[in-house]
Tab-separated table of C-alpha atoms in Angstrom:
chain	number	residue	atom	x	y	z
A	1	MET	CA	-14.178	22.758	-41.984
A	2	GLY	CA	-16.469	24.859	-44.304
A	3	GLU	CA	-18.156	28.278	-44.890
A	4	ARG	CA	-21.837	27.668	-44.186
A	5	ALA	CA	-23.849	25.695	-41.705
A	6	LEU	CA	-27.638	25.280	-41.517
A	7	VAL	CA	-29.039	24.463	-38.246
A	8	LEU	CA	-32.625	23.049	-38.049
A	9	GLY	CA	-34.114	22.880	-34.472
A	10	GLY	CA	-36.936	20.813	-32.894
A	11	GLY	CA	-40.533	21.527	-32.840
A	12	GLY	CA	-42.777	18.627	-33.585
A	13	VAL	CA	-44.909	18.105	-36.592
A	14	THR	CA	-45.658	21.732	-37.063
A	15	GLY	CA	-42.044	22.561	-36.656
A	16	VAL	CA	-41.269	20.427	-39.676
A	17	ALA	CA	-43.905	22.266	-41.542
A	18	TRP	CA	-42.810	25.753	-40.598
A	19	GLU	CA	-39.131	25.057	-41.345
A	20	LEU	CA	-40.030	23.629	-44.788
A	21	GLY	CA	-42.203	26.735	-45.541
A	22	LEU	CA	-39.573	29.099	-44.478
A	23	LEU	CA	-36.957	27.352	-46.570
A	24	ALA	CA	-39.261	27.232	-49.524
A	25	GLY	CA	-39.858	31.168	-48.966
A	26	LEU	CA	-36.214	31.868	-48.808
A	27	ALA	CA	-35.583	29.969	-51.995
A	28	ASP	CA	-38.238	32.087	-53.634
A	29	ALA	CA	-35.869	35.061	-52.660
A	30	GLY	CA	-32.836	33.297	-54.152
A	31	LEU	CA	-31.558	31.887	-50.758
A	32	GLY	CA	-31.143	28.145	-51.269
A	33	LEU	CA	-29.875	27.162	-47.674
A	34	GLY	CA	-29.790	23.529	-48.816
A	35	GLY	CA	-26.413	24.152	-50.309
A	36	ALA	CA	-24.954	24.387	-46.839
A	37	ASP	CA	-21.548	22.786	-46.117
A	38	VAL	CA	-23.249	21.012	-43.315
A	39	VAL	CA	-26.911	20.574	-42.089
A	40	ILE	CA	-27.355	19.846	-38.504
A	41	GLY	CA	-30.851	18.625	-37.518
A	42	THR	CA	-32.277	18.078	-34.251
A	43	SER	CA	-35.780	16.239	-33.732
A	44	ALA	CA	-38.168	17.818	-36.255
A	45	GLY	CA	-35.048	19.408	-37.833
A	46	SER	CA	-33.520	16.003	-38.451
A	47	VAL	CA	-36.626	15.128	-40.574
A	48	VAL	CA	-36.262	18.347	-42.557
A	49	GLY	CA	-32.456	17.888	-42.769
A	50	ALA	CA	-32.885	14.323	-44.148
A	51	GLN	CA	-35.584	15.666	-46.575
A	52	LEU	CA	-33.506	18.751	-47.703
A	53	THR	CA	-30.351	16.759	-48.480
A	54	SER	CA	-32.224	14.208	-50.513
A	55	ASP	CA	-32.802	14.655	-54.335
A	56	THR	CA	-36.521	15.627	-53.694
A	57	PRO	CA	-37.284	19.314	-54.913
A	58	LEU	CA	-37.864	21.664	-52.041
A	59	GLU	CA	-41.265	22.636	-53.636
A	60	THR	CA	-42.240	19.083	-53.625
A	61	LEU	CA	-41.391	18.918	-49.792
A	62	TYR	CA	-43.401	22.005	-49.216
A	63	GLN	CA	-46.475	20.917	-51.100
A	64	ARG	CA	-46.726	17.658	-49.160
A	65	GLN	CA	-46.996	19.772	-45.890
A	66	LEU	CA	-50.262	21.135	-47.293
A	67	ALA	CA	-51.808	17.721	-47.874
A	68	PRO	CA	-54.534	16.673	-45.470
A	69	PRO	CA	-53.122	14.748	-42.533
A	70	ASP	CA	-55.270	11.632	-43.239
A	71	GLY	CA	-54.429	8.750	-41.056
A	72	GLU	CA	-52.063	10.869	-38.722
A	73	ILE	CA	-52.785	10.880	-34.961
A	74	ALA	CA	-52.480	13.875	-32.871
A	75	THR	CA	-50.681	13.548	-29.496
A	76	VAL	CA	-49.364	15.738	-26.945
A	77	ILE	CA	-46.303	16.077	-24.640
A	78	GLY	CA	-47.755	14.921	-21.435
A	79	LYS	CA	-47.490	16.612	-18.000
A	80	ARG	CA	-45.128	13.640	-16.801
A	81	THR	CA	-42.665	14.499	-19.410
A	82	VAL	CA	-42.867	18.195	-18.642
A	83	LEU	CA	-42.507	17.845	-14.947
A	84	THR	CA	-39.624	15.176	-15.259
A	85	MET	CA	-37.557	17.416	-17.600
A	86	ALA	CA	-38.256	20.499	-15.582
A	87	GLY	CA	-37.339	18.620	-12.226
A	88	SER	CA	-34.304	16.999	-13.571
A	89	ALA	CA	-32.827	20.482	-14.561
A	90	LEU	CA	-33.426	21.787	-10.956
A	91	VAL	CA	-32.432	18.902	-8.906
A	92	SER	CA	-29.642	17.239	-10.729
A	93	PRO	CA	-26.058	18.231	-10.036
A	94	ASP	CA	-25.062	18.199	-13.799
A	95	VAL	CA	-26.592	17.988	-17.145
A	96	ARG	CA	-25.506	14.360	-17.745
A	97	THR	CA	-27.274	13.195	-14.575
A	98	ALA	CA	-30.518	15.209	-15.609
A	99	ARG	CA	-30.510	13.352	-18.912
A	100	ARG	CA	-30.189	10.079	-17.178
A	101	ARG	CA	-33.231	11.062	-15.244
A	102	ILE	CA	-35.173	11.806	-18.244
A	103	GLY	CA	-33.867	8.683	-20.000
A	104	ARG	CA	-35.318	6.478	-17.082
A	105	MET	CA	-38.729	8.112	-17.513
A	106	ALA	CA	-38.362	7.679	-21.393
A	107	LEU	CA	-37.450	4.004	-21.138
A	108	GLY	CA	-40.215	3.175	-18.652
A	109	ALA	CA	-43.060	4.919	-20.649
A	110	ASP	CA	-45.673	3.168	-22.428
A	111	THR	CA	-45.107	4.680	-25.923
A	112	GLY	CA	-46.081	1.759	-28.157
A	113	PRO	CA	-43.773	-0.499	-30.365
A	114	GLU	CA	-40.452	0.916	-31.588
A	115	ALA	CA	-40.928	-0.978	-34.943
A	116	GLU	CA	-44.240	0.827	-35.601
A	117	ARG	CA	-42.760	4.289	-34.824
A	118	ARG	CA	-39.885	3.388	-37.214
A	119	LYS	CA	-42.490	2.873	-40.061
A	120	VAL	CA	-43.764	6.328	-39.440
A	121	ILE	CA	-40.426	7.941	-39.801
A	122	GLU	CA	-39.598	5.877	-42.666
A	123	SER	CA	-42.611	6.879	-44.520
A	124	ARG	CA	-41.828	10.563	-44.014
A	125	LEU	CA	-38.338	10.423	-45.506
A	126	ASN	CA	-37.877	10.548	-49.333
A	127	SER	CA	-34.491	8.833	-49.138
A	128	HIS	CA	-33.412	6.313	-46.654
A	129	GLU	CA	-29.705	6.707	-47.275
A	130	TRP	CA	-27.447	9.207	-45.992
A	131	PRO	CA	-26.608	12.022	-48.568
A	132	ARG	CA	-23.437	11.564	-50.313
A	133	GLU	CA	-22.673	14.962	-51.587
A	134	ARG	CA	-23.625	16.995	-48.472
A	135	ARG	CA	-22.855	16.596	-44.756
A	136	LEU	CA	-25.837	15.899	-42.484
A	137	LEU	CA	-25.597	15.488	-38.740
A	138	VAL	CA	-28.538	13.993	-36.760
A	139	THR	CA	-28.408	14.576	-32.948
A	140	ALA	CA	-29.672	12.123	-30.176
A	141	VAL	CA	-29.110	11.272	-26.534
A	142	ASP	CA	-28.274	7.921	-25.012
A	143	ALA	CA	-31.250	7.238	-22.578
A	144	HIS	CA	-29.123	5.139	-20.289
A	145	THR	CA	-25.942	7.217	-19.992
A	146	GLY	CA	-27.071	10.808	-21.070
A	147	GLU	CA	-24.258	10.831	-23.575
A	148	PHE	CA	-24.941	13.184	-26.609
A	149	THR	CA	-24.056	12.211	-30.091
A	150	ALA	CA	-24.523	13.507	-33.702
A	151	PHE	CA	-24.963	10.738	-36.207
A	152	HIS	CA	-23.581	11.016	-39.670
A	153	SER	CA	-22.925	9.031	-42.682
A	154	GLY	CA	-19.969	7.317	-41.200
A	155	SER	CA	-21.490	6.447	-37.891
A	156	GLY	CA	-22.945	3.080	-39.116
A	157	ALA	CA	-26.463	3.999	-38.027
A	158	PRO	CA	-29.154	3.760	-40.795
A	159	LEU	CA	-30.539	7.161	-41.534
A	160	VAL	CA	-34.093	6.136	-40.630
A	161	ASP	CA	-33.055	4.840	-37.242
A	162	ALA	CA	-30.940	8.119	-36.472
A	163	VAL	CA	-33.849	10.241	-37.441
A	164	ALA	CA	-36.165	8.251	-35.423
A	165	ALA	CA	-33.741	8.449	-32.409
A	166	SER	CA	-33.614	12.214	-32.893
A	167	CYS	CA	-37.440	12.389	-32.870
A	168	ALA	CA	-37.957	10.068	-29.851
A	169	VAL	CA	-39.642	12.602	-27.555
A	170	PRO	CA	-39.417	11.192	-24.041
A	171	GLY	CA	-42.702	9.846	-22.835
A	172	VAL	CA	-44.229	10.331	-26.139
A	173	TRP	CA	-42.336	8.102	-28.541
A	174	PRO	CA	-40.313	5.031	-27.812
A	175	CYS	CA	-36.596	5.080	-27.565
A	176	VAL	CA	-34.715	3.834	-30.464
A	177	THR	CA	-32.301	0.997	-30.585
A	178	ILE	CA	-29.031	1.524	-32.554
A	179	ASP	CA	-26.085	-0.958	-31.959
A	180	GLY	CA	-27.650	-2.138	-28.714
A	181	ARG	CA	-27.989	1.245	-27.250
A	182	ARG	CA	-31.247	3.103	-26.644
A	183	TRP	CA	-31.431	6.583	-27.879
A	184	MET	CA	-33.888	9.440	-27.432
A	185	ASP	CA	-34.653	13.001	-28.737
A	186	GLY	CA	-31.562	15.226	-29.317
A	187	GLY	CA	-33.695	18.068	-27.950
A	188	VAL	CA	-33.009	16.762	-24.552
A	189	ARG	CA	-29.668	18.385	-24.782
A	190	SER	CA	-30.767	21.617	-26.761
A	191	SER	CA	-33.766	22.470	-28.954
A	192	ALA	CA	-31.172	23.271	-31.823
A	193	ASN	CA	-27.610	22.147	-30.866
A	194	ALA	CA	-26.365	25.090	-32.726
A	195	ASP	CA	-23.059	24.861	-31.070
A	196	LEU	CA	-22.240	21.977	-33.601
A	197	ALA	CA	-21.638	24.717	-35.977
A	198	HIS	CA	-18.687	25.823	-34.192
A	199	GLY	CA	-15.920	26.611	-36.783
A	200	PHE	CA	-18.264	27.498	-39.642
A	201	ARG	CA	-18.186	31.205	-40.641
A	202	ARG	CA	-21.716	31.712	-41.590
A	203	VAL	CA	-24.542	29.950	-39.606
A	204	VAL	CA	-28.324	30.190	-40.126
A	205	VAL	CA	-30.392	28.685	-37.232
A	206	LEU	CA	-34.098	27.939	-37.889
A	207	ALA	CA	-35.623	27.272	-34.513
A	208	PRO	CA	-39.435	26.537	-34.146
A	209	MET	CA	-38.876	26.463	-30.445
A	210	ALA	CA	-36.182	28.671	-28.772
A	211	LEU	CA	-36.213	26.991	-25.371
A	212	HIS	CA	-33.567	27.868	-22.788
A	213	SER	CA	-33.025	26.300	-19.515
A	214	PRO	CA	-30.087	25.216	-17.373
A	215	LEU	CA	-30.472	21.812	-18.833
A	216	MET	CA	-31.103	22.877	-22.438
A	217	PRO	CA	-28.989	25.881	-23.734
A	218	GLY	CA	-31.273	27.798	-26.310
A	219	PRO	CA	-30.283	28.566	-29.783
A	220	ARG	CA	-29.895	32.188	-29.052
A	221	GLN	CA	-27.428	31.627	-26.215
A	222	GLN	CA	-25.596	29.163	-28.518
A	223	ALA	CA	-25.591	31.699	-31.346
A	224	ASP	CA	-23.993	34.262	-28.980
A	225	ARG	CA	-21.197	31.914	-28.379
A	226	LEU	CA	-20.619	31.303	-32.124
A	227	ARG	CA	-20.592	35.021	-32.800
A	228	ARG	CA	-17.929	35.609	-29.904
A	229	ASP	CA	-15.923	32.956	-31.796
A	230	GLY	CA	-16.155	35.047	-34.861
A	231	ALA	CA	-19.130	33.473	-36.829
A	232	HIS	CA	-21.903	35.488	-38.574
A	233	VAL	CA	-25.167	34.075	-37.259
A	234	ALA	CA	-28.898	34.573	-37.705
A	235	VAL	CA	-31.427	32.980	-35.520
A	236	ILE	CA	-34.990	32.721	-37.099
A	237	THR	CA	-37.996	31.952	-34.942
A	238	PRO	CA	-41.617	31.882	-35.779
A	239	ASP	CA	-43.087	35.479	-35.897
A	240	ALA	CA	-46.413	36.311	-34.302
A	241	PHE	CA	-48.572	35.039	-37.194
A	242	ALA	CA	-46.604	31.823	-37.422
A	243	ARG	CA	-46.973	31.191	-33.726
A	244	GLN	CA	-50.668	31.570	-34.084
A	245	ALA	CA	-50.736	29.170	-36.945
A	246	ILE	CA	-48.620	26.630	-35.043
A	247	GLY	CA	-50.666	26.713	-32.003
A	248	ARG	CA	-50.152	25.242	-28.530
A	249	ASN	CA	-49.813	21.630	-29.567
A	250	VAL	CA	-46.744	21.099	-31.875
A	251	LEU	CA	-47.640	17.464	-32.271
A	252	ASP	CA	-51.040	18.212	-33.893
A	253	PRO	CA	-50.880	17.089	-37.646
A	254	ALA	CA	-54.093	19.264	-38.253
A	255	ARG	CA	-51.910	22.411	-37.804
A	256	ARG	CA	-49.208	21.214	-40.405
A	257	ALA	CA	-50.525	23.006	-43.396
A	258	ASP	CA	-51.132	26.442	-41.756
A	259	ALA	CA	-47.639	26.288	-40.115
A	260	ALA	CA	-46.048	25.595	-43.404
A	261	ARG	CA	-48.032	28.608	-45.096
A	262	ALA	CA	-47.033	30.654	-42.232
A	263	GLY	CA	-43.297	29.833	-42.613
A	264	ARG	CA	-43.400	30.612	-46.330
A	265	GLU	CA	-45.301	33.961	-45.565
A	266	GLN	CA	-42.595	34.797	-42.920
A	267	ALA	CA	-39.647	34.301	-45.313
A	268	PRO	CA	-39.774	37.779	-47.005
A	269	SER	CA	-39.331	39.600	-43.725
A	270	VAL	CA	-36.207	37.673	-42.690
A	271	ALA	CA	-34.679	37.177	-46.119
A	272	PRO	CA	-32.518	40.378	-45.807
A	273	LEU	CA	-30.905	39.272	-42.520
A	274	VAL	CA	-30.433	35.650	-43.879
A	275	ASN	CA	-28.821	36.966	-47.012
A	276	ASP	CA	-26.364	39.264	-44.973
A	277	VAL	CA	-25.242	36.214	-43.006
A	278	TRP	CA	-25.503	33.592	-45.797
A	279	GLN	CA	-24.024	35.685	-48.750
A	280	GLY	CA	-22.684	38.918	-47.271
A	281	ALA	CA	-19.155	40.053	-48.047
A	282	ARG	CA	-16.362	37.860	-46.888
A	283	SER	CA	-14.530	39.155	-43.907
């Protein structure tokens, strides 16, 4: 399996920025998490994961988050999406049924052309090929069946499509077609899907949104299970300053630069914990 896993959770445009800022700040402290044996990305985390495992220097990725968001349009997660997800968790007899309910909403929503959204994701990725030297997992949920999957280099799905699927927030962005199936945001199952790191001894989870519900187990709950199975785990979430920088709308590009800076400024305070998990003495 491997020694180290890096889990990158969902959190919108600002989540991408905060994670890259935090990773850059940890690198300043000598903690290069990009060298993980596996990188697991969900939604925003799939964008960061694809960028991190490309050949682009981390500092370059960080600096791009500071650029003015010219041409990018802010959107919001609408009330219909929130109510459908909350209602599905309460009334469905099991999680697969709940996901199918959310999928029906996602498939029926007017979210614009799938091809246009793919172009946006394509423009955000520095490489459009799966990494060869490192293992990257990109999560998504089948909108028709509720089935969960983690795309990887051997899945046959193009990287751009896998990331677009993982970022397909129900009711906000269109579901993504891969091999005739329609896929939506991997965050419908869990905001981080940290349980995919099972079997790794050292796990760091960056979670812009540490959501937890009967439908979506949160990163802290999944981390507790990993610890019970013997793993060393650190879960990092935005501190108070970062939460203020991120704001209430995680899909607002105007907040991106502040979120990135806040992530980098938070890094020194969490570096000792990350170091203990990532580079501590072997047991």
